[in-house]
Amino acid sequence: DDHHRGDLPEPSGEARLRYLDHDFQVLAPGHHVICAVSGQIIPLDELKYWSVLRQEPYVDAETSMQRELEVNPSLRRRG
């Protein structure tokens, strides 16, 4: 039943993105993504932190760093 395709409402669900170095590409439209660490909803217009390597979004810089340390415990020991 595809006859309503033309008048879809604004995307309201979770978007699927491809994370690039300084930007992201929308693969499936949506309103938000889910932080990979905290599970918080991040509206796309507020999304500023992600990992290109892991293709994961983060709610803020602190969360992004927390994840980095989880994945690379050796970073913690520097200094």
PDB file of N, CA and C in Angstrom:
ATOM      1  N   ASP A   1       0.846  -1.197   0.000  1.00  0.00           N
ATOM      2  CA  ASP A   1       0.000   0.000   0.000  1.00  0.00           C
ATOM      3  C   ASP A   1       0.880   1.246   0.000  1.00  0.00           C
ATOM      4  N   ASP A   2       1.303   1.647  -1.194  1.00  0.00           N
ATOM      5  CA  ASP A   2       2.289   2.712  -1.314  1.00  0.00           C
ATOM      6  C   ASP A   2       1.687   4.058  -1.687  1.00  0.00           C
ATOM      7  N   HIS A   3       0.374   4.153  -1.781  1.00  0.00           N
ATOM      8  CA  HIS A   3      -0.191   5.362  -2.357  1.00  0.00           C
ATOM      9  C   HIS A   3      -0.068   6.607  -1.478  1.00  0.00           C
ATOM     10  N   HIS A   4       0.424   6.458  -0.236  1.00  0.00           N
ATOM     11  CA  HIS A   4       0.624   7.642   0.620  1.00  0.00           C
ATOM     12  C   HIS A   4       2.059   8.154   0.590  1.00  0.00           C
ATOM     13  N   ARG A   5       2.907   7.525  -0.209  1.00  0.00           N
ATOM     14  CA  ARG A   5       4.323   7.906  -0.271  1.00  0.00           C
ATOM     15  C   ARG A   5       4.581   9.406  -0.413  1.00  0.00           C
ATOM     16  N   GLY A   6       3.794  10.061  -1.275  1.00  0.00           N
ATOM     17  CA  GLY A   6       4.056  11.453  -1.594  1.00  0.00           C
ATOM     18  C   GLY A   6       3.889  12.420  -0.436  1.00  0.00           C
ATOM     19  N   ASP A   7       3.069  12.073   0.547  1.00  0.00           N
ATOM     20  CA  ASP A   7       2.792  13.042   1.604  1.00  0.00           C
ATOM     21  C   ASP A   7       3.227  12.518   2.972  1.00  0.00           C
ATOM     22  N   LEU A   8       4.421  11.973   3.024  1.00  0.00           N
ATOM     23  CA  LEU A   8       4.945  11.492   4.303  1.00  0.00           C
ATOM     24  C   LEU A   8       5.207  12.673   5.230  1.00  0.00           C
ATOM     25  N   PRO A   9       4.954  12.503   6.515  1.00  0.00           N
ATOM     26  CA  PRO A   9       5.275  13.576   7.472  1.00  0.00           C
ATOM     27  C   PRO A   9       6.782  13.736   7.597  1.00  0.00           C
ATOM     28  N   GLU A  10       7.193  14.757   8.310  1.00  0.00           N
ATOM     29  CA  GLU A  10       8.620  14.940   8.602  1.00  0.00           C
ATOM     30  C   GLU A  10       9.160  13.659   9.234  1.00  0.00           C
ATOM     31  N   PRO A  11      10.392  13.277   8.887  1.00  0.00           N
ATOM     32  CA  PRO A  11      10.954  12.076   9.531  1.00  0.00           C
ATOM     33  C   PRO A  11      11.008  12.280  11.040  1.00  0.00           C
ATOM     34  N   SER A  12      10.545  11.305  11.787  1.00  0.00           N
ATOM     35  CA  SER A  12      10.485  11.493  13.234  1.00  0.00           C
ATOM     36  C   SER A  12      11.253  10.421  13.986  1.00  0.00           C
ATOM     37  N   GLY A  13      11.632   9.358  13.308  1.00  0.00           N
ATOM     38  CA  GLY A  13      12.303   8.262  13.997  1.00  0.00           C
ATOM     39  C   GLY A  13      13.814   8.424  14.033  1.00  0.00           C
ATOM     40  N   GLU A  14      14.493   7.307  14.211  1.00  0.00           N
ATOM     41  CA  GLU A  14      15.951   7.307  14.271  1.00  0.00           C
ATOM     42  C   GLU A  14      16.529   7.309  12.857  1.00  0.00           C
ATOM     43  N   ALA A  15      17.464   8.211  12.627  1.00  0.00           N
ATOM     44  CA  ALA A  15      18.126   8.275  11.327  1.00  0.00           C
ATOM     45  C   ALA A  15      19.271   7.271  11.287  1.00  0.00           C
ATOM     46  N   ARG A  16      19.612   6.828  10.070  1.00  0.00           N
ATOM     47  CA  ARG A  16      20.833   6.048   9.896  1.00  0.00           C
ATOM     48  C   ARG A  16      21.810   6.923   9.134  1.00  0.00           C
ATOM     49  N   LEU A  17      22.998   7.062   9.702  1.00  0.00           N
ATOM     50  CA  LEU A  17      23.977   7.976   9.132  1.00  0.00           C
ATOM     51  C   LEU A  17      25.271   7.253   8.789  1.00  0.00           C
ATOM     52  N   ARG A  18      25.997   7.824   7.827  1.00  0.00           N
ATOM     53  CA  ARG A  18      27.386   7.424   7.613  1.00  0.00           C
ATOM     54  C   ARG A  18      28.226   8.583   8.124  1.00  0.00           C
ATOM     55  N   TYR A  19      29.088   8.289   9.093  1.00  0.00           N
ATOM     56  CA  TYR A  19      29.877   9.345   9.731  1.00  0.00           C
ATOM     57  C   TYR A  19      31.175   9.561   8.964  1.00  0.00           C
ATOM     58  N   LEU A  20      31.417  10.811   8.575  1.00  0.00           N
ATOM     59  CA  LEU A  20      32.607  11.186   7.822  1.00  0.00           C
ATOM     60  C   LEU A  20      33.485  12.065   8.710  1.00  0.00           C
ATOM     61  N   ASP A  21      34.638  12.479   8.190  1.00  0.00           N
ATOM     62  CA  ASP A  21      35.581  13.222   9.026  1.00  0.00           C
ATOM     63  C   ASP A  21      35.007  14.502   9.640  1.00  0.00           C
ATOM     64  N   HIS A  22      34.328  15.311   8.854  1.00  0.00           N
ATOM     65  CA  HIS A  22      33.834  16.578   9.398  1.00  0.00           C
ATOM     66  C   HIS A  22      32.344  16.740   9.187  1.00  0.00           C
ATOM     67  N   ASP A  23      31.690  15.656   8.824  1.00  0.00           N
ATOM     68  CA  ASP A  23      30.291  15.745   8.450  1.00  0.00           C
ATOM     69  C   ASP A  23      29.686  14.354   8.530  1.00  0.00           C
ATOM     70  N   PHE A  24      28.392  14.248   8.223  1.00  0.00           N
ATOM     71  CA  PHE A  24      27.778  12.931   8.115  1.00  0.00           C
ATOM     72  C   PHE A  24      26.831  12.931   6.938  1.00  0.00           C
ATOM     73  N   GLN A  25      26.578  11.738   6.457  1.00  0.00           N
ATOM     74  CA  GLN A  25      25.709  11.543   5.302  1.00  0.00           C
ATOM     75  C   GLN A  25      24.491  10.778   5.800  1.00  0.00           C
ATOM     76  N   VAL A  26      23.304  11.247   5.440  1.00  0.00           N
ATOM     77  CA  VAL A  26      22.079  10.582   5.883  1.00  0.00           C
ATOM     78  C   VAL A  26      21.768   9.408   4.959  1.00  0.00           C
ATOM     79  N   LEU A  27      21.784   8.207   5.512  1.00  0.00           N
ATOM     80  CA  LEU A  27      21.461   6.999   4.743  1.00  0.00           C
ATOM     81  C   LEU A  27      19.968   6.709   4.812  1.00  0.00           C
ATOM     82  N   ALA A  28      19.376   6.922   5.975  1.00  0.00           N
ATOM     83  CA  ALA A  28      17.937   6.759   6.147  1.00  0.00           C
ATOM     84  C   ALA A  28      17.452   7.945   6.972  1.00  0.00           C
ATOM     85  N   PRO A  29      16.545   8.750   6.433  1.00  0.00           N
ATOM     86  CA  PRO A  29      16.123   9.977   7.117  1.00  0.00           C
ATOM     87  C   PRO A  29      15.500   9.700   8.467  1.00  0.00           C
ATOM     88  N   GLY A  30      15.687  10.615   9.372  1.00  0.00           N
ATOM     89  CA  GLY A  30      15.106  10.532  10.703  1.00  0.00           C
ATOM     90  C   GLY A  30      15.356  11.827  11.421  1.00  0.00           C
ATOM     91  N   HIS A  31      14.853  11.911  12.635  1.00  0.00           N
ATOM     92  CA  HIS A  31      14.946  13.141  13.418  1.00  0.00           C
ATOM     93  C   HIS A  31      16.170  13.127  14.323  1.00  0.00           C
ATOM     94  N   HIS A  32      16.612  11.919  14.699  1.00  0.00           N
ATOM     95  CA  HIS A  32      17.659  11.824  15.722  1.00  0.00           C
ATOM     96  C   HIS A  32      18.482  10.551  15.537  1.00  0.00           C
ATOM     97  N   VAL A  33      19.571  10.476  16.305  1.00  0.00           N
ATOM     98  CA  VAL A  33      20.325   9.236  16.473  1.00  0.00           C
ATOM     99  C   VAL A  33      20.424   8.966  17.972  1.00  0.00           C
ATOM    100  N   ILE A  34      20.886   7.782  18.327  1.00  0.00           N
ATOM    101  CA  ILE A  34      20.988   7.378  19.732  1.00  0.00           C
ATOM    102  C   ILE A  34      22.461   7.305  20.115  1.00  0.00           C
ATOM    103  N   CYS A  35      22.831   8.000  21.186  1.00  0.00           N
ATOM    104  CA  CYS A  35      24.221   7.977  21.657  1.00  0.00           C
ATOM    105  C   CYS A  35      24.660   6.538  21.936  1.00  0.00           C
ATOM    106  N   ALA A  36      25.820   6.162  21.385  1.00  0.00           N
ATOM    107  CA  ALA A  36      26.311   4.786  21.508  1.00  0.00           C
ATOM    108  C   ALA A  36      26.695   4.430  22.942  1.00  0.00           C
ATOM    109  N   VAL A  37      26.967   5.437  23.771  1.00  0.00           N
ATOM    110  CA  VAL A  37      27.389   5.172  25.150  1.00  0.00           C
ATOM    111  C   VAL A  37      26.228   5.312  26.126  1.00  0.00           C
ATOM    112  N   SER A  38      25.523   6.435  26.069  1.00  0.00           N
ATOM    113  CA  SER A  38      24.512   6.737  27.087  1.00  0.00           C
ATOM    114  C   SER A  38      23.108   6.312  26.688  1.00  0.00           C
ATOM    115  N   GLY A  39      22.884   6.065  25.387  1.00  0.00           N
ATOM    116  CA  GLY A  39      21.540   5.732  24.932  1.00  0.00           C
ATOM    117  C   GLY A  39      20.623   6.938  24.821  1.00  0.00           C
ATOM    118  N   GLN A  40      21.160   8.145  25.035  1.00  0.00           N
ATOM    119  CA  GLN A  40      20.354   9.360  24.930  1.00  0.00           C
ATOM    120  C   GLN A  40      20.026   9.677  23.476  1.00  0.00           C
ATOM    121  N   ILE A  41      18.893  10.290  23.280  1.00  0.00           N
ATOM    122  CA  ILE A  41      18.498  10.745  21.942  1.00  0.00           C
ATOM    123  C   ILE A  41      19.250  12.030  21.618  1.00  0.00           C
ATOM    124  N   ILE A  42      19.836  12.077  20.425  1.00  0.00           N
ATOM    125  CA  ILE A  42      20.544  13.271  19.961  1.00  0.00           C
ATOM    126  C   ILE A  42      19.864  13.751  18.678  1.00  0.00           C
ATOM    127  N   PRO A  43      19.151  14.897  18.735  1.00  0.00           N
ATOM    128  CA  PRO A  43      18.578  15.434  17.499  1.00  0.00           C
ATOM    129  C   PRO A  43      19.698  15.704  16.487  1.00  0.00           C
ATOM    130  N   LEU A  44      19.436  15.450  15.212  1.00  0.00           N
ATOM    131  CA  LEU A  44      20.486  15.605  14.204  1.00  0.00           C
ATOM    132  C   LEU A  44      21.081  17.002  14.194  1.00  0.00           C
ATOM    133  N   ASP A  45      20.269  18.020  14.462  1.00  0.00           N
ATOM    134  CA  ASP A  45      20.813  19.377  14.418  1.00  0.00           C
ATOM    135  C   ASP A  45      21.689  19.691  15.628  1.00  0.00           C
ATOM    136  N   GLU A  46      21.755  18.764  16.590  1.00  0.00           N
ATOM    137  CA  GLU A  46      22.637  18.960  17.747  1.00  0.00           C
ATOM    138  C   GLU A  46      23.813  17.982  17.745  1.00  0.00           C
ATOM    139  N   LEU A  47      23.865  17.132  16.731  1.00  0.00           N
ATOM    140  CA  LEU A  47      24.910  16.108  16.689  1.00  0.00           C
ATOM    141  C   LEU A  47      26.257  16.721  16.292  1.00  0.00           C
ATOM    142  N   LYS A  48      27.242  16.631  17.201  1.00  0.00           N
ATOM    143  CA  LYS A  48      28.555  17.222  16.939  1.00  0.00           C
ATOM    144  C   LYS A  48      29.701  16.242  17.155  1.00  0.00           C
ATOM    145  N   TYR A  49      29.428  15.129  17.826  1.00  0.00           N
ATOM    146  CA  TYR A  49      30.500  14.198  18.184  1.00  0.00           C
ATOM    147  C   TYR A  49      30.187  12.799  17.700  1.00  0.00           C
ATOM    148  N   TRP A  50      31.151  12.193  17.022  1.00  0.00           N
ATOM    149  CA  TRP A  50      30.999  10.812  16.566  1.00  0.00           C
ATOM    150  C   TRP A  50      32.365  10.223  16.273  1.00  0.00           C
ATOM    151  N   SER A  51      32.404   8.918  16.077  1.00  0.00           N
ATOM    152  CA  SER A  51      33.619   8.227  15.683  1.00  0.00           C
ATOM    153  C   SER A  51      33.455   7.734  14.251  1.00  0.00           C
ATOM    154  N   VAL A  52      34.357   8.194  13.376  1.00  0.00           N
ATOM    155  CA  VAL A  52      34.352   7.722  11.989  1.00  0.00           C
ATOM    156  C   VAL A  52      34.750   6.248  11.978  1.00  0.00           C
ATOM    157  N   LEU A  53      35.749   5.905  12.800  1.00  0.00           N
ATOM    158  CA  LEU A  53      36.255   4.544  12.874  1.00  0.00           C
ATOM    159  C   LEU A  53      35.161   3.557  13.274  1.00  0.00           C
ATOM    160  N   ARG A  54      34.440   3.875  14.349  1.00  0.00           N
ATOM    161  CA  ARG A  54      33.420   2.959  14.859  1.00  0.00           C
ATOM    162  C   ARG A  54      32.022   3.251  14.331  1.00  0.00           C
ATOM    163  N   GLN A  55      31.872   4.403  13.613  1.00  0.00           N
ATOM    164  CA  GLN A  55      30.562   4.791  13.081  1.00  0.00           C
ATOM    165  C   GLN A  55      29.526   4.842  14.208  1.00  0.00           C
ATOM    166  N   GLU A  56      29.888   5.576  15.274  1.00  0.00           N
ATOM    167  CA  GLU A  56      28.997   5.716  16.430  1.00  0.00           C
ATOM    168  C   GLU A  56      28.828   7.193  16.768  1.00  0.00           C
ATOM    169  N   PRO A  57      27.600   7.606  17.112  1.00  0.00           N
ATOM    170  CA  PRO A  57      27.377   8.974  17.585  1.00  0.00           C
ATOM    171  C   PRO A  57      27.497   9.081  19.103  1.00  0.00           C
ATOM    172  N   TYR A  58      27.899  10.265  19.582  1.00  0.00           N
ATOM    173  CA  TYR A  58      28.008  10.519  21.027  1.00  0.00           C
ATOM    174  C   TYR A  58      27.309  11.823  21.364  1.00  0.00           C
ATOM    175  N   VAL A  59      26.743  11.873  22.564  1.00  0.00           N
ATOM    176  CA  VAL A  59      25.954  13.025  22.971  1.00  0.00           C
ATOM    177  C   VAL A  59      26.831  14.256  23.245  1.00  0.00           C
ATOM    178  N   ASP A  60      28.074  14.048  23.714  1.00  0.00           N
ATOM    179  CA  ASP A  60      28.970  15.176  23.969  1.00  0.00           C
ATOM    180  C   ASP A  60      30.427  14.724  23.947  1.00  0.00           C
ATOM    181  N   ALA A  61      31.335  15.689  24.096  1.00  0.00           N
ATOM    182  CA  ALA A  61      32.770  15.401  23.998  1.00  0.00           C
ATOM    183  C   ALA A  61      33.235  14.454  25.099  1.00  0.00           C
ATOM    184  N   GLU A  62      32.685  14.656  26.284  1.00  0.00           N
ATOM    185  CA  GLU A  62      33.054  13.824  27.437  1.00  0.00           C
ATOM    186  C   GLU A  62      32.712  12.357  27.177  1.00  0.00           C
ATOM    187  N   THR A  63      31.525  12.131  26.635  1.00  0.00           N
ATOM    188  CA  THR A  63      31.063  10.777  26.331  1.00  0.00           C
ATOM    189  C   THR A  63      31.925  10.149  25.246  1.00  0.00           C
ATOM    190  N   SER A  64      32.284  10.963  24.256  1.00  0.00           N
ATOM    191  CA  SER A  64      33.147  10.501  23.176  1.00  0.00           C
ATOM    192  C   SER A  64      34.501  10.057  23.724  1.00  0.00           C
ATOM    193  N   MET A  65      35.042  10.842  24.656  1.00  0.00           N
ATOM    194  CA  MET A  65      36.329  10.515  25.276  1.00  0.00           C
ATOM    195  C   MET A  65      36.217   9.254  26.143  1.00  0.00           C
ATOM    196  N   GLN A  66      35.135   9.160  26.864  1.00  0.00           N
ATOM    197  CA  GLN A  66      34.881   7.987  27.717  1.00  0.00           C
ATOM    198  C   GLN A  66      34.918   6.715  26.866  1.00  0.00           C
ATOM    199  N   ARG A  67      34.265   6.762  25.715  1.00  0.00           N
ATOM    200  CA  ARG A  67      34.224   5.613  24.811  1.00  0.00           C
ATOM    201  C   ARG A  67      35.615   5.294  24.267  1.00  0.00           C
ATOM    202  N   GLU A  68      36.357   6.354  23.933  1.00  0.00           N
ATOM    203  CA  GLU A  68      37.712   6.197  23.411  1.00  0.00           C
ATOM    204  C   GLU A  68      38.583   5.453  24.429  1.00  0.00           C
ATOM    205  N   LEU A  69      38.427   5.810  25.702  1.00  0.00           N
ATOM    206  CA  LEU A  69      39.208   5.171  26.770  1.00  0.00           C
ATOM    207  C   LEU A  69      38.770   3.727  27.004  1.00  0.00           C
ATOM    208  N   GLU A  70      37.483   3.462  26.847  1.00  0.00           N
ATOM    209  CA  GLU A  70      36.989   2.081  26.978  1.00  0.00           C
ATOM    210  C   GLU A  70      37.614   1.189  25.916  1.00  0.00           C
ATOM    211  N   VAL A  71      37.679   1.723  24.705  1.00  0.00           N
ATOM    212  CA  VAL A  71      38.151   0.935  23.574  1.00  0.00           C
ATOM    213  C   VAL A  71      39.678   0.860  23.550  1.00  0.00           C
ATOM    214  N   ASN A  72      40.336   1.925  24.007  1.00  0.00           N
ATOM    215  CA  ASN A  72      41.804   1.981  24.037  1.00  0.00           C
ATOM    216  C   ASN A  72      42.301   2.287  25.440  1.00  0.00           C
ATOM    217  N   PRO A  73      42.276   1.294  26.336  1.00  0.00           N
ATOM    218  CA  PRO A  73      42.675   1.546  27.718  1.00  0.00           C
ATOM    219  C   PRO A  73      44.102   2.097  27.817  1.00  0.00           C
ATOM    220  N   SER A  74      44.929   1.837  26.836  1.00  0.00           N
ATOM    221  CA  SER A  74      46.311   2.307  26.878  1.00  0.00           C
ATOM    222  C   SER A  74      46.401   3.829  26.887  1.00  0.00           C
ATOM    223  N   LEU A  75      45.392   4.516  26.367  1.00  0.00           N
ATOM    224  CA  LEU A  75      45.387   5.981  26.355  1.00  0.00           C
ATOM    225  C   LEU A  75      45.404   6.536  27.767  1.00  0.00           C
ATOM    226  N   ARG A  76      44.786   5.803  28.679  1.00  0.00           N
ATOM    227  CA  ARG A  76      44.671   6.236  30.059  1.00  0.00           C
ATOM    228  C   ARG A  76      46.026   6.297  30.762  1.00  0.00           C
ATOM    229  N   ARG A  77      46.913   5.393  30.350  1.00  0.00           N
ATOM    230  CA  ARG A  77      48.176   5.245  31.060  1.00  0.00           C
ATOM    231  C   ARG A  77      49.216   6.272  30.638  1.00  0.00           C
ATOM    232  N   ARG A  78      48.932   7.013  29.572  1.00  0.00           N
ATOM    233  CA  ARG A  78      49.920   7.999  29.116  1.00  0.00           C
ATOM    234  C   ARG A  78      50.085   9.111  30.114  1.00  0.00           C
ATOM    235  N   GLY A  79      51.301   9.658  30.176  1.00  0.00           N
ATOM    236  CA  GLY A  79      51.527  10.779  31.081  1.00  0.00           C
ATOM    237  C   GLY A  79      52.385  10.303  32.186  1.00  0.00           C
TER     238      GLY A  79
END
